[in-house]
mmCIF file of C-alpha atoms and ligand atoms in Angstrom:
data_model
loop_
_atom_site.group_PDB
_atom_site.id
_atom_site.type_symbol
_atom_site.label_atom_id
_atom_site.label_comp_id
_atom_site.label_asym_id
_atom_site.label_seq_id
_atom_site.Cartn_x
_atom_site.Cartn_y
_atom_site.Cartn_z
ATOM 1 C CA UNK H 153 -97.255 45.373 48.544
ATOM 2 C CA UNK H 154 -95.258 45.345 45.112
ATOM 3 C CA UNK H 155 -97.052 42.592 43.477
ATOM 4 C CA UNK H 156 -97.403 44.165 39.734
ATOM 5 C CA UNK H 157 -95.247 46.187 37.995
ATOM 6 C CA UNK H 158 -94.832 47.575 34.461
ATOM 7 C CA UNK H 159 -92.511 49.317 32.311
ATOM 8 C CA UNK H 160 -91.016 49.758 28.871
ATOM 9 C CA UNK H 161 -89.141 51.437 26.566
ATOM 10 C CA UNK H 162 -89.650 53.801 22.825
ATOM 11 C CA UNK H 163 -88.685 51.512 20.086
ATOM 12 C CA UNK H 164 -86.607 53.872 18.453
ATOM 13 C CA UNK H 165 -83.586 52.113 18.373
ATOM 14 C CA UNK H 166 -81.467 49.228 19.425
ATOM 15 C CA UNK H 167 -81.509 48.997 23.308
ATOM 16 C CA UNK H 168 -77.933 49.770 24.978
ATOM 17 C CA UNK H 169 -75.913 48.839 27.455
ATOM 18 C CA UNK H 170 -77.347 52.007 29.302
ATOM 19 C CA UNK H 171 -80.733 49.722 29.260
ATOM 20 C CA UNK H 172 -79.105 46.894 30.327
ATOM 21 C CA UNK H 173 -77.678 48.080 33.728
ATOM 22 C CA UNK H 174 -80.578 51.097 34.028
ATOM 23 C CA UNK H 175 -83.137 48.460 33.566
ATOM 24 C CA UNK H 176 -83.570 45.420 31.657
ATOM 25 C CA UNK H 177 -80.915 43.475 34.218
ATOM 26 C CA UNK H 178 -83.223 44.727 37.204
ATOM 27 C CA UNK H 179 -86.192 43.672 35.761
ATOM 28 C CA UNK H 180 -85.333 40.015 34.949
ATOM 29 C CA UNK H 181 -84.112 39.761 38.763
ATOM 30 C CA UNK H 182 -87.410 41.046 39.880
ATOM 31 C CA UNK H 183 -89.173 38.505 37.278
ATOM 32 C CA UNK H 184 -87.176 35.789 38.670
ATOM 33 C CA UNK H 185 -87.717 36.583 42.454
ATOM 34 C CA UNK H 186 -91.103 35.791 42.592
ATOM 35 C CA UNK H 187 -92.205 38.641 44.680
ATOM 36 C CA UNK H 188 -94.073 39.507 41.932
ATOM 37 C CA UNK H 189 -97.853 38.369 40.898
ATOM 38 C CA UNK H 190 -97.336 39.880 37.473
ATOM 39 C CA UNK H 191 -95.554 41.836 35.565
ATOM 40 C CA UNK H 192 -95.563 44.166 31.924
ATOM 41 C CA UNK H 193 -93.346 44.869 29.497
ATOM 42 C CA UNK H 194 -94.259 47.631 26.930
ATOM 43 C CA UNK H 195 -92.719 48.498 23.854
ATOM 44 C CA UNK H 196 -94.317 51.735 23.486
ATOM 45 C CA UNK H 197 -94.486 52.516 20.081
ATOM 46 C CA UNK H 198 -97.588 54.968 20.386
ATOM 47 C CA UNK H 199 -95.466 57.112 23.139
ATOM 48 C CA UNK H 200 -92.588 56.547 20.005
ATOM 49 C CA UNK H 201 -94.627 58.362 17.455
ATOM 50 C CA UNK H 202 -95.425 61.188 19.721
ATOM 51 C CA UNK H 203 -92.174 62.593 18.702
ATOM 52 C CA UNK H 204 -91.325 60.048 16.030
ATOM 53 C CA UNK H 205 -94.666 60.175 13.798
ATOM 54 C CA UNK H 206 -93.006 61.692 10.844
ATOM 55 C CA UNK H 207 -91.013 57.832 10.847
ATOM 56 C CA UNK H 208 -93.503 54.955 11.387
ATOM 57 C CA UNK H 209 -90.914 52.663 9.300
ATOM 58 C CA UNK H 210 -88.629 53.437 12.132
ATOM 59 C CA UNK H 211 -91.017 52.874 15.009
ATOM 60 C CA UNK H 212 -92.369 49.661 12.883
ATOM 61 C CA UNK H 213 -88.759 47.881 12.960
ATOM 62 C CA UNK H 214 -87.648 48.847 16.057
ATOM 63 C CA UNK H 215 -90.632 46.441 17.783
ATOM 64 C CA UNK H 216 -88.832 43.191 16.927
ATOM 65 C CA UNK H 217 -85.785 44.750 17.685
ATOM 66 C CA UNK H 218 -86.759 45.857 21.247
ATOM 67 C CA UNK H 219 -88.289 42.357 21.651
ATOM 68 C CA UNK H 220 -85.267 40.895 20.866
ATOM 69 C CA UNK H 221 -83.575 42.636 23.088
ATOM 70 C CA UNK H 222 -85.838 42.051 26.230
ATOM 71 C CA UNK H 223 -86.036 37.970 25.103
ATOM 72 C CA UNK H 224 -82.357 37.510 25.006
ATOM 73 C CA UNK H 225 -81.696 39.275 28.558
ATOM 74 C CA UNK H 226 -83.896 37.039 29.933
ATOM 75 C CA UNK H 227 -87.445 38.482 30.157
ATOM 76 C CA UNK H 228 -89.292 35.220 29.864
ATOM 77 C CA UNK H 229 -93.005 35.367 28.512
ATOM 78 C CA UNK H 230 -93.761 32.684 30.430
ATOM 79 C CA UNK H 231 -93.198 34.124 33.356
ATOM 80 C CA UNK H 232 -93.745 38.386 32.324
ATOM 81 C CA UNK H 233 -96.168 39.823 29.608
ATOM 82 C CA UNK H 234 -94.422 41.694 27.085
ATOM 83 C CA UNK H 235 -97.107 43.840 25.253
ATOM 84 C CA UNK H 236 -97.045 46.729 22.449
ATOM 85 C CA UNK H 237 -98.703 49.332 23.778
ATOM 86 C CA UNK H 238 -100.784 50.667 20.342
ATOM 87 C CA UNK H 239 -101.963 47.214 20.422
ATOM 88 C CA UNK H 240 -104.380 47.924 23.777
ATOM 89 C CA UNK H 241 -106.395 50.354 22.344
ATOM 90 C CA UNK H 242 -108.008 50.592 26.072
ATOM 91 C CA UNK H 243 -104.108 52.902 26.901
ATOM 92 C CA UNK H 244 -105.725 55.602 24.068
ATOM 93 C CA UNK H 245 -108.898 55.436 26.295
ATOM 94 C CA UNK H 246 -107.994 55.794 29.837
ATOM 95 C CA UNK H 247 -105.812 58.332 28.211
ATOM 96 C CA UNK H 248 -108.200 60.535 27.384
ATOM 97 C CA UNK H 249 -110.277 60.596 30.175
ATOM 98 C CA UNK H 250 -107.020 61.395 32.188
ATOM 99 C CA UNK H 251 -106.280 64.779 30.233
ATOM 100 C CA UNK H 252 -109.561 66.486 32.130
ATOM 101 C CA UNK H 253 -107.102 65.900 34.797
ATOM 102 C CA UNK H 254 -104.237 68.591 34.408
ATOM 103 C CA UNK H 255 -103.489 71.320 32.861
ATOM 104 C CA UNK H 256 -101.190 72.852 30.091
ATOM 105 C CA UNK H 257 -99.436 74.916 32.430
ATOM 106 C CA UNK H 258 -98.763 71.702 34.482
ATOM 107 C CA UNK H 259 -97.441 69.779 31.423
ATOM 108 C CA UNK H 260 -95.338 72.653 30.532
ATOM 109 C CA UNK H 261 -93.893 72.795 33.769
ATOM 110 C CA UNK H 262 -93.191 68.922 33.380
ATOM 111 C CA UNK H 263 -89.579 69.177 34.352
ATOM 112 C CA UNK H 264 -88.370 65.988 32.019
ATOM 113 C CA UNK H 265 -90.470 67.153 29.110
ATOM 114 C CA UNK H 266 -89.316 70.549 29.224
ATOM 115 C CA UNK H 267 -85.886 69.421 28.755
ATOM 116 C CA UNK H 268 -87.013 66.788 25.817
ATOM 117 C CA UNK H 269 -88.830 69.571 24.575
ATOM 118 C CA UNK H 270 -85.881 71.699 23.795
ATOM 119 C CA UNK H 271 -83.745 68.664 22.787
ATOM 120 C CA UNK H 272 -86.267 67.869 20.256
ATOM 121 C CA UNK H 273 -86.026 71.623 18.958
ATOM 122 C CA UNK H 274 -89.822 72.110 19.460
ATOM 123 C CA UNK H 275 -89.738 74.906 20.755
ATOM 124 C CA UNK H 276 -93.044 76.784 20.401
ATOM 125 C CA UNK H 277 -94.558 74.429 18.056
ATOM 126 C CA UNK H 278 -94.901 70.921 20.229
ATOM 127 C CA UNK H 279 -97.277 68.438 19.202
ATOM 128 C CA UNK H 280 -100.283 67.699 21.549
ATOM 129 C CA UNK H 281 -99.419 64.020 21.624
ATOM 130 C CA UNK H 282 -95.786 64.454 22.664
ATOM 131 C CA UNK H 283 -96.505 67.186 25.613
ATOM 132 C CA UNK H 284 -99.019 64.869 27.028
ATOM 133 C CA UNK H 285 -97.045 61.863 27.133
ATOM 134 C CA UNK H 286 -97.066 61.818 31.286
ATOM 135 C CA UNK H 287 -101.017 61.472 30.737
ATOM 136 C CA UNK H 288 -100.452 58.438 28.366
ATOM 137 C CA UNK H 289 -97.628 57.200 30.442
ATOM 138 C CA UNK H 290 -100.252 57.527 33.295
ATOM 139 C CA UNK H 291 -102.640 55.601 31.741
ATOM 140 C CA UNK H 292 -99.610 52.552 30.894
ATOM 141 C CA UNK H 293 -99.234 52.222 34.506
ATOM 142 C CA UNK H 294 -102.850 52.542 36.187
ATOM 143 C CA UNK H 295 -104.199 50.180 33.177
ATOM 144 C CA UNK H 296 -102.234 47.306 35.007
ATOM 145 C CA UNK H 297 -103.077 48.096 38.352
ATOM 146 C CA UNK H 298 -99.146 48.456 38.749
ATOM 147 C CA UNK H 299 -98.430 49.087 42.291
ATOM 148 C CA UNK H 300 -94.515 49.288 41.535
ATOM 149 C CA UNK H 301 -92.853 51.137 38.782
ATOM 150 C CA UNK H 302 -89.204 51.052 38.081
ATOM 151 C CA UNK H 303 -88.887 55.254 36.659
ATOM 152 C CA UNK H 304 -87.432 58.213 37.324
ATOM 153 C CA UNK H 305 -88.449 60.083 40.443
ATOM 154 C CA UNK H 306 -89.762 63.014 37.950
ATOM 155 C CA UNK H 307 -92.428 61.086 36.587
ATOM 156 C CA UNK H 308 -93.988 60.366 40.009
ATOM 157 C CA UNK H 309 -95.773 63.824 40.566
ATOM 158 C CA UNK H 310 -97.999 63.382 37.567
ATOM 159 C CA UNK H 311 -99.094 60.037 38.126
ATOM 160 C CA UNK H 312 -100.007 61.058 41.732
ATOM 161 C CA UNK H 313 -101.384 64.026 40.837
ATOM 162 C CA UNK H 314 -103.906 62.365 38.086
ATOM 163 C CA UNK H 315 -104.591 59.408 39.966
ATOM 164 C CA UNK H 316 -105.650 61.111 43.661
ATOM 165 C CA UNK H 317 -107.311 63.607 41.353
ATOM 166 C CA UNK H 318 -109.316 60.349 39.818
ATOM 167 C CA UNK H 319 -109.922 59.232 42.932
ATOM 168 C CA UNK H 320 -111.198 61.740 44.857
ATOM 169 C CA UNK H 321 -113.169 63.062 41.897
ATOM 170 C CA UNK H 322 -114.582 59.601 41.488
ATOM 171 C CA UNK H 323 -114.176 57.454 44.004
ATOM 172 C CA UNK H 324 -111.144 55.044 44.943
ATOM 173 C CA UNK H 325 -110.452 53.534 41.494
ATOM 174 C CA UNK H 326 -106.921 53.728 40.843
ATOM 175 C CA UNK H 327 -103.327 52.495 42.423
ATOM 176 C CA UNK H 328 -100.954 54.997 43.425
ATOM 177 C CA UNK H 329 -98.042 53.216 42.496
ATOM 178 C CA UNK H 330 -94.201 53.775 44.244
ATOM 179 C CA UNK H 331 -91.014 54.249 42.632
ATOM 180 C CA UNK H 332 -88.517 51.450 42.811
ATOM 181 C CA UNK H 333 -85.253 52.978 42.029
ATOM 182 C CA UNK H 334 -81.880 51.047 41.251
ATOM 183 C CA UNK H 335 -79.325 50.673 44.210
ATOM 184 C CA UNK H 336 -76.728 51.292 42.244
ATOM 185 C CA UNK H 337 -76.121 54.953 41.589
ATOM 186 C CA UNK H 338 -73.598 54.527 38.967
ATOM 187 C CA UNK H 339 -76.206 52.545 36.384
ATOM 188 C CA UNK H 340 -79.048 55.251 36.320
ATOM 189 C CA UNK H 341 -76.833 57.382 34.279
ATOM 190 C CA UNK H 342 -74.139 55.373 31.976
ATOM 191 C CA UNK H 343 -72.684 57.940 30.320
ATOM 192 C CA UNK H 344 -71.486 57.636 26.613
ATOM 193 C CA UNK H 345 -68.302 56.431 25.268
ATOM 194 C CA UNK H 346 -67.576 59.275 24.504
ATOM 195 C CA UNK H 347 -68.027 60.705 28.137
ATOM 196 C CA UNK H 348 -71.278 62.675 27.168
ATOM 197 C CA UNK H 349 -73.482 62.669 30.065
ATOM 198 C CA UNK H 350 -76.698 60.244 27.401
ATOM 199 C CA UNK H 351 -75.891 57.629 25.137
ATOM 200 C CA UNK H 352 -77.318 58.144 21.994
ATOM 201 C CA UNK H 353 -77.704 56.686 18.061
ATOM 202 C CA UNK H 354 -77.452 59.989 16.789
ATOM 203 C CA UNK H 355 -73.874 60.870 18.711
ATOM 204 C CA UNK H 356 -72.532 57.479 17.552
ATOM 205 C CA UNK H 357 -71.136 56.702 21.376
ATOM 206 C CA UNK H 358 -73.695 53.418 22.253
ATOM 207 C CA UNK H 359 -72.240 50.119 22.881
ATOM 208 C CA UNK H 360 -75.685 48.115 22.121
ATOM 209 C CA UNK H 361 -76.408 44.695 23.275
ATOM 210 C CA UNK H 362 -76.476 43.330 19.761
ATOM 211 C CA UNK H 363 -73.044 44.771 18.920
ATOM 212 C CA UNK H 364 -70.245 41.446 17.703
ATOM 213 C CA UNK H 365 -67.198 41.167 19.883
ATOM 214 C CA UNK H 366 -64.878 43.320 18.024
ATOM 215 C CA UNK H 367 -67.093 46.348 17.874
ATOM 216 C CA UNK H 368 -67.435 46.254 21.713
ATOM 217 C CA UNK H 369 -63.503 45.848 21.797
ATOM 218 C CA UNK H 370 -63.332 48.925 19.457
ATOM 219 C CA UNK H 371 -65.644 50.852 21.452
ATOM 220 C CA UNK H 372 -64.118 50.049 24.492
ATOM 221 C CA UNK H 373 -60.602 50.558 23.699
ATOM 222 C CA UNK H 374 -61.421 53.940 22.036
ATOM 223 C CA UNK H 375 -63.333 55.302 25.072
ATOM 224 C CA UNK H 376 -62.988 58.771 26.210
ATOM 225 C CA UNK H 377 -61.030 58.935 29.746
ATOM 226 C CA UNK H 378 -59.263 61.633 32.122
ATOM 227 C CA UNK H 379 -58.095 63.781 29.505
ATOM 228 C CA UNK H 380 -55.491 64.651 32.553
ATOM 229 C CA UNK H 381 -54.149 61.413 32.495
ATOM 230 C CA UNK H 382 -51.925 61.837 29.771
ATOM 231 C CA UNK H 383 -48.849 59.479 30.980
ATOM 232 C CA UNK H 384 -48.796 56.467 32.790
ATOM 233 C CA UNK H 385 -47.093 57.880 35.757
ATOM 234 C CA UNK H 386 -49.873 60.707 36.054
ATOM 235 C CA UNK H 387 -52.366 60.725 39.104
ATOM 236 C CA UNK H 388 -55.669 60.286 37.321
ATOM 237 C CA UNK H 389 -59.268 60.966 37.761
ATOM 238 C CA UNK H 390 -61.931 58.060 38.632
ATOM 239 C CA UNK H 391 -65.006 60.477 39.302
ATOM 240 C CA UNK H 392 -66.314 61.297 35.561
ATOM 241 C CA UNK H 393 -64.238 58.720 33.811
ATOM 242 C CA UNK H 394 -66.233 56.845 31.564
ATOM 243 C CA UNK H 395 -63.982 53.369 31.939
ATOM 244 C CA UNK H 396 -65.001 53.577 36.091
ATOM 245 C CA UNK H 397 -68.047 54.539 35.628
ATOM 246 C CA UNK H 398 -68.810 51.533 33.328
ATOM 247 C CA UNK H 399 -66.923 49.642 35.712
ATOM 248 C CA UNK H 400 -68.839 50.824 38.582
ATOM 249 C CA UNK H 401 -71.747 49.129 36.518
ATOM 250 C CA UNK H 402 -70.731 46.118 35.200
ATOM 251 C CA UNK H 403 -67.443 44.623 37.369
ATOM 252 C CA UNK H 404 -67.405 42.333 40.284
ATOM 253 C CA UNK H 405 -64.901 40.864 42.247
ATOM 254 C CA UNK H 406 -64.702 37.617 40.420
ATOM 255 C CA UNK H 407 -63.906 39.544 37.346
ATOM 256 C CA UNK H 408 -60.902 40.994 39.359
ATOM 257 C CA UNK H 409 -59.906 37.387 40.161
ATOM 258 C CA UNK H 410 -60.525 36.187 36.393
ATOM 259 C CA UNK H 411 -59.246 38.951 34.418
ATOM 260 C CA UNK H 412 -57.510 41.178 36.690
ATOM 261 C CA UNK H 413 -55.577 39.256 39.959
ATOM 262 C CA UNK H 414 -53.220 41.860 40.732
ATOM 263 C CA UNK H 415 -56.477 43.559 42.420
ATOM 264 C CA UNK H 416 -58.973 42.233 44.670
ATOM 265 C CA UNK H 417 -61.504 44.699 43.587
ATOM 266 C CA UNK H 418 -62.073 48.081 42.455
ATOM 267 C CA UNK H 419 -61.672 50.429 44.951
ATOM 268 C CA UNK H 420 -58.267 48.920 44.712
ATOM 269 C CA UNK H 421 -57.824 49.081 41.087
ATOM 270 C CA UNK H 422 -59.486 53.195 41.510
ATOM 271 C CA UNK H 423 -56.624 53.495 44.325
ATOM 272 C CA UNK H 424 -53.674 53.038 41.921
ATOM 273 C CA UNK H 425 -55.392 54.943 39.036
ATOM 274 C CA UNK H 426 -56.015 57.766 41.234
ATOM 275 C CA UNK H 427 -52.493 57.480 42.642
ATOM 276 C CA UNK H 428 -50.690 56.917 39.158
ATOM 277 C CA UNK H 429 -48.882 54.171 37.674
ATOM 278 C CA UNK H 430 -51.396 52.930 36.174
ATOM 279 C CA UNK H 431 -52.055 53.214 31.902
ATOM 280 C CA UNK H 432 -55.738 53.577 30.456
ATOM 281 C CA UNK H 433 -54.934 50.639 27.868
ATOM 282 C CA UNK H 434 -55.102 47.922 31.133
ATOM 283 C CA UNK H 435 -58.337 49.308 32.588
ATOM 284 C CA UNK H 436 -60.009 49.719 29.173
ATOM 285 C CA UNK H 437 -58.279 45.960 28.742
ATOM 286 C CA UNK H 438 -59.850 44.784 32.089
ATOM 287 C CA UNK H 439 -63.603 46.227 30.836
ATOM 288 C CA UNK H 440 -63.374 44.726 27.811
ATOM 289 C CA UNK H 441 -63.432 41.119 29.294
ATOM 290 C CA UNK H 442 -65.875 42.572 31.715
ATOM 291 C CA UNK H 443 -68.653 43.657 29.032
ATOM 292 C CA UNK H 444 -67.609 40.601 26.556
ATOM 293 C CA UNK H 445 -68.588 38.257 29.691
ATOM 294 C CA UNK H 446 -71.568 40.120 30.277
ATOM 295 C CA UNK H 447 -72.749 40.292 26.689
ATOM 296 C CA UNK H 448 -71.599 36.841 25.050
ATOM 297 C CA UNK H 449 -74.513 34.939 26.590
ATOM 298 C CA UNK H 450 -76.971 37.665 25.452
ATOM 299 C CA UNK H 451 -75.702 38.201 22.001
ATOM 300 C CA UNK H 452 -75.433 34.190 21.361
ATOM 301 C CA UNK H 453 -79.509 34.210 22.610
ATOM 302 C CA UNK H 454 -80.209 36.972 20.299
ATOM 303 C CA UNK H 455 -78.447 35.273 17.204
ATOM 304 C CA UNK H 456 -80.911 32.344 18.074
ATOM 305 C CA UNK H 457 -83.658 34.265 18.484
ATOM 306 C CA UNK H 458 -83.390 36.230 15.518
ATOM 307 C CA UNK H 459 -83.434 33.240 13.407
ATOM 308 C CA UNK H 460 -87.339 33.119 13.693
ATOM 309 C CA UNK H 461 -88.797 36.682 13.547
ATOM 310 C CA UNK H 462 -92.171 35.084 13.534
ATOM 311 C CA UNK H 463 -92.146 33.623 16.892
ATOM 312 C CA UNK H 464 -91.013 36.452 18.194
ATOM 313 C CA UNK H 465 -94.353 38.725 16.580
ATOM 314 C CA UNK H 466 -96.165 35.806 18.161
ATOM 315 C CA UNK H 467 -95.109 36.634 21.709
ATOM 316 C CA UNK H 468 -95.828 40.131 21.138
ATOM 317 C CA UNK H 469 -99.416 39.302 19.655
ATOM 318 C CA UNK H 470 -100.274 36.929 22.522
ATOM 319 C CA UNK H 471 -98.307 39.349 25.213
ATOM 320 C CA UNK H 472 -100.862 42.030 23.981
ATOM 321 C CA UNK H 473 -103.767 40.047 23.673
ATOM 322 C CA UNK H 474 -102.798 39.081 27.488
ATOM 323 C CA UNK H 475 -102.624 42.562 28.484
ATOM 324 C CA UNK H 476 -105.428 43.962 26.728
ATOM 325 C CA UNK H 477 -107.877 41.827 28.653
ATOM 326 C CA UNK H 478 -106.081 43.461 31.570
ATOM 327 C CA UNK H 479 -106.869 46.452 30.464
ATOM 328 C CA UNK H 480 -110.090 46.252 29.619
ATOM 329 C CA UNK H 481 -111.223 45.525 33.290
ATOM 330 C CA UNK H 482 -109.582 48.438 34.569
ATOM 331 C CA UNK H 483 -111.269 50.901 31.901
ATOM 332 C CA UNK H 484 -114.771 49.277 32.873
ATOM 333 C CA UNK H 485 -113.664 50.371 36.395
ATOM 334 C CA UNK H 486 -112.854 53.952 35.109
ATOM 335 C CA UNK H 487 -116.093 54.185 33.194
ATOM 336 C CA UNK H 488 -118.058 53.218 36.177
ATOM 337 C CA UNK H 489 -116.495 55.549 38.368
ATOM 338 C CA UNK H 490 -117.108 58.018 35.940
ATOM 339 C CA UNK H 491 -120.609 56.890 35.435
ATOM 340 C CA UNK H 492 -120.286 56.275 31.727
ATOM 341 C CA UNK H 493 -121.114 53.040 31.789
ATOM 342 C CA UNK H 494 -125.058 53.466 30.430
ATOM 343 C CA UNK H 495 -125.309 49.935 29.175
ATOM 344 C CA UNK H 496 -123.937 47.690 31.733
HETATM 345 N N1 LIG M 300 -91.000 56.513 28.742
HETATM 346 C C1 LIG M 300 -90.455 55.211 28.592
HETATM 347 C C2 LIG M 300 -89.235 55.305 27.666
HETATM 348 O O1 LIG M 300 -88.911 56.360 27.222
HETATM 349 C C3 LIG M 300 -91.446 54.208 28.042
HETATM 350 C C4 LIG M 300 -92.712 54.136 28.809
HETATM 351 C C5 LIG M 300 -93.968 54.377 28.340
HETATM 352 C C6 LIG M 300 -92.876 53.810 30.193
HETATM 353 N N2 LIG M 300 -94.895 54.215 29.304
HETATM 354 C C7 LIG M 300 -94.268 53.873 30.455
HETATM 355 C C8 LIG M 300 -91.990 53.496 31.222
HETATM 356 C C9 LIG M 300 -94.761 53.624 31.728
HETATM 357 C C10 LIG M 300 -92.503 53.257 32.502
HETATM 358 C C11 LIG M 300 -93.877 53.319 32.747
HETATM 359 O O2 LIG M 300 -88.592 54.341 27.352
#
């Protein structure tokens, strides 16, 4: 059990520190554990355009970007396959054979794109591709055989229902992958600087993993806190603070005996916040050298990388390659089971 797992991201921007404790740090444990036989990384630019295909030239530069990002965490191609996902044209395929699977009213009912839906302002008039995104994302997954997939618990119901549907329709083709879902509460949902629930480009309140030292410092000494907490001496508010809730993600207790000695560890430092007596400016100090630790190694990587785009389009190209002839035995699979295969 758990021997191949995939999953990506939209290249629509920059990846965040959001990714980084949501998802990119988990996966280059799980590369390095070796529990795994293989695993996928997909920068899914077709899923992208399903809501972005009115900006291809934002889609297009976002793939080195993304690829830059994954590299310089630590995703290592020797050791993962890191794959575009319009570049295994078998994805479009399985795809379609997958939509005689469910129906509109399902899709519609889709609780996560229902609520993407009306963020996007679609309202009545929402593109085919993007409503049928699960069914894509479906085929992402089953193309690999991926028995483990690191996503949101609302995702799972489609891919079960399309793949026992497949199955049972067809014959036992497809893996019903599981969920693996972070331990850590606090880094499924980093909230913005800003304390808005999503980081995003367009509300300006990311700190991204490419960002120099002195924009992280900005960011993080500007951050939205207790709005309670007005002086020094007030009791203040841990819960929905940004600043703990960032330090929930990123801090350990060596930080605390680097950076911060006065406190063994956080519930300690939470203790005397919640208390009072204790300023913002020294927490957002403290998590400052936290993230600058955490992203100095990454950034310097990135620099590196960066210097040679084409080497980095070379991984992708050979990553895809890789995958494609993955994918190519599973839809051979699919097409048998579905008795479609009239000239093998
Ligand atoms: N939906 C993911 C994102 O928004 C990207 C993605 C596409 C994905 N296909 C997937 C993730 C399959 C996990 C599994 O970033």
């Amino acid at each position: 059990m758990g021997n191949i797992i995939l999953t990506g991201d939209r290249p629509t921007g920059r990846l965040h520190v959001g990714h980084f404790v949501g998802s990119l740090r988990n996966r280059v444990t799980l590369q390095n554990s070796g529990k795994f036989e293989k695993l996928f990384f997909m920068i899914a630019d077709a899923q992208a355009l399903t809501d972005n295909f009115d900006h291809p030239q934002k889609v297009r530069d976002n793939i080195l970007e993304v690829a830059l990002d994954y590299l310089s965490c630590g995703i290592d191609p020797a050791k993962s396959t890191i794959l575009v996902q319009s570049h295994v044209s078998e994805l479009t395929e399985l795809t379609f054979y997958y939509m005689n699977l469910v129906t509109l009213a399902r899709l519609e009912r889709n609780p996560t794109v229902k609520a993407e839906i009306q963020l996007r302002g679609f309202n009545h008039s929402i593109p085919m591709g993007f409503l049928t995104y699960p069914v894509s994302q479906t085929a992402d997954i089953t193309a690999f055989m991926a028995d483990t997939v690191p996503v949101g618990e609302d995702q799972l119901p489609m891919l079960e229902q399309i793949v026992r549907r497949f199955n049972e329709l067809y014959g036992e083709t497809l893996v019903e992958p599981t969920a693996l879902l972070p331990d850590n509460e606090a880094c499924l949902r980093l909230p913005g600087t800003d304390g808005k629930a999503k980081m995003s480009k367009s509300l300006g309140n990311c700190i991204y993993l490419a960002d120099d030292p002195d924009d992280v410092r900005t960011k993080v000494m500007g951050m939205y806190t207790d709005p309670n907490h007005l002086q020094v001496s007030d009791p203040g508010n841990t819960k929905d603070n940004p600043v703990f809730l960032y330090l929930d993600a990123f801090c350990t207790d060596e930080h605390f005996a680097r950076y911060l000695p006065d406190y063994a560890n956080l519930d300690e430092l939470k203790a005397h916040y919640e208390r009072g007596g204790l300023g913002d400016v020294k927490v957002k100090k403290f998590l400052n050298n936290v993230l600058q630790e955490t992203l100095e190694p990454i950034r310097t990587r990135r620099q590196e990388l960066a210097k040679d785009p084409a080497a980095v389009m070379e991984i992708l190209r050979k990553g895809s390659y890789a995958a494609q002839a993955e994918a190519a035995k599973t839809l051979d699979k699919v097409k048998h089971a579905m008795k479609i295969d009239y000239f093998a």
